[in-house]
Amino acid sequence: MTTYDFPQDPRDAQLALHQTRAAYEEYARALPWSAEPLPGWEAEKQLHSGFRSAKPDSPGYTEEQRAEVARFRAELLELSSAVSTHPFWEQVEQGQVVRR
């Protein structure tokens, strides 16, 4: 089995990717359930249950929220690309890395 000296920069990018993803998910939890304004709803009662799923009216995202979501998505794309296309992967033996 071949061992590789894994470079620090893709490690740093992977860590930043995890941290950014966690920050995005935390931010998204506070957003309205719909990006566009939509009326709320209540589903019919489920068989053998008294549970009724429901959502309140959604005001949609503000322009600031849209911009922040776009910023997070662009950063996530950049970081995931930096990790997956790093030149290090070219030196790994065929069969030791997932094919593209």
Coordinates of C-alpha atoms in Angstrom, one line a residue:
M1 CA 0.0 0.0 0.0
T2 CA 1.3 3.4 -1.0
T3 CA 1.3 6.2 1.5
Y4 CA 1.0 9.8 0.6
D5 CA 2.1 13.0 2.1
F6 CA -1.2 14.8 2.1
P7 CA -0.7 18.6 1.7
Q8 CA -2.0 21.1 4.2
D9 CA -3.9 23.4 1.8
P10 CA -6.7 20.9 0.9
R11 CA -7.0 19.9 4.6
D12 CA -7.5 23.6 5.4
A13 CA -10.0 23.9 2.6
Q14 CA -11.9 20.8 3.8
L15 CA -12.0 22.2 7.3
A16 CA -13.3 25.5 6.0
L17 CA -15.9 23.7 3.9
H18 CA -17.2 21.9 7.0
Q19 CA -17.3 25.1 9.0
T20 CA -19.0 27.0 6.2
R21 CA -21.5 24.3 5.7
A22 CA -22.3 24.3 9.5
A23 CA -22.6 28.1 9.5
Y24 CA -24.9 28.0 6.5
E25 CA -27.2 25.3 8.0
E26 CA -27.4 27.4 11.2
Y27 CA -28.3 30.5 9.3
A28 CA -30.8 28.6 7.2
R29 CA -32.7 27.4 10.2
A30 CA -33.7 30.9 11.0
L31 CA -35.0 31.7 7.5
P32 CA -38.7 31.5 6.5
W33 CA -39.7 28.1 5.2
S34 CA -40.1 29.4 1.6
A35 CA -37.8 31.7 -0.3
E36 CA -40.8 33.2 -2.0
P37 CA -43.9 34.6 -0.2
L38 CA -46.4 31.7 0.1
P39 CA -49.5 31.2 2.1
G40 CA -49.4 28.8 5.0
W41 CA -51.3 25.5 5.0
E42 CA -52.6 22.8 7.3
A43 CA -52.7 19.1 6.1
E44 CA -55.5 16.7 6.8
K45 CA -55.4 14.7 9.9
Q46 CA -53.3 11.6 9.4
L47 CA -54.8 8.1 9.7
H48 CA -54.5 6.6 13.2
S49 CA -53.0 9.9 14.5
G50 CA -54.2 13.3 15.6
F51 CA -51.2 14.9 14.1
R52 CA -51.7 17.6 11.5
S53 CA -48.7 19.0 9.7
A54 CA -48.9 22.8 9.1
K55 CA -46.8 25.8 8.1
P56 CA -47.5 29.4 8.8
D57 CA -47.5 32.0 6.0
S58 CA -44.1 32.6 4.7
P59 CA -43.1 36.2 4.0
G60 CA -40.3 35.0 1.7
Y61 CA -36.6 36.0 2.0
T62 CA -35.5 39.6 2.3
E63 CA -33.0 40.9 -0.2
E64 CA -30.3 40.7 2.5
Q65 CA -31.3 37.0 3.2
R66 CA -31.1 36.2 -0.5
A67 CA -27.7 37.8 -0.7
E68 CA -26.4 35.9 2.3
V69 CA -27.7 32.6 1.0
A70 CA -26.0 33.3 -2.4
R71 CA -22.8 34.2 -0.6
F72 CA -22.8 31.0 1.4
R73 CA -23.5 28.9 -1.7
A74 CA -20.7 30.6 -3.7
E75 CA -18.3 30.0 -0.9
L76 CA -19.4 26.4 -0.5
L77 CA -18.9 25.8 -4.2
E78 CA -15.5 27.4 -4.2
L79 CA -14.3 25.4 -1.2
S80 CA -15.7 22.1 -2.5
S81 CA -14.0 22.7 -5.9
A82 CA -10.7 23.5 -4.2
V83 CA -10.8 20.2 -2.3
S84 CA -11.9 18.0 -5.1
T85 CA -9.8 19.5 -7.9
H86 CA -6.6 19.9 -5.9
P87 CA -3.5 18.9 -7.9
F88 CA -2.6 16.3 -5.1
W89 CA -5.3 14.0 -6.5
E90 CA -3.3 13.6 -9.8
Q91 CA -0.5 11.8 -8.0
V92 CA -2.7 9.3 -6.3
E93 CA -2.6 5.8 -7.9
Q94 CA -5.5 4.8 -10.1
G95 CA -7.9 2.8 -7.9
Q96 CA -6.9 4.6 -4.8
V97 CA -9.1 7.6 -5.5
V98 CA -12.7 7.7 -6.6
R99 CA -13.0 8.0 -10.3
R100 CA -14.4 11.3 -11.6

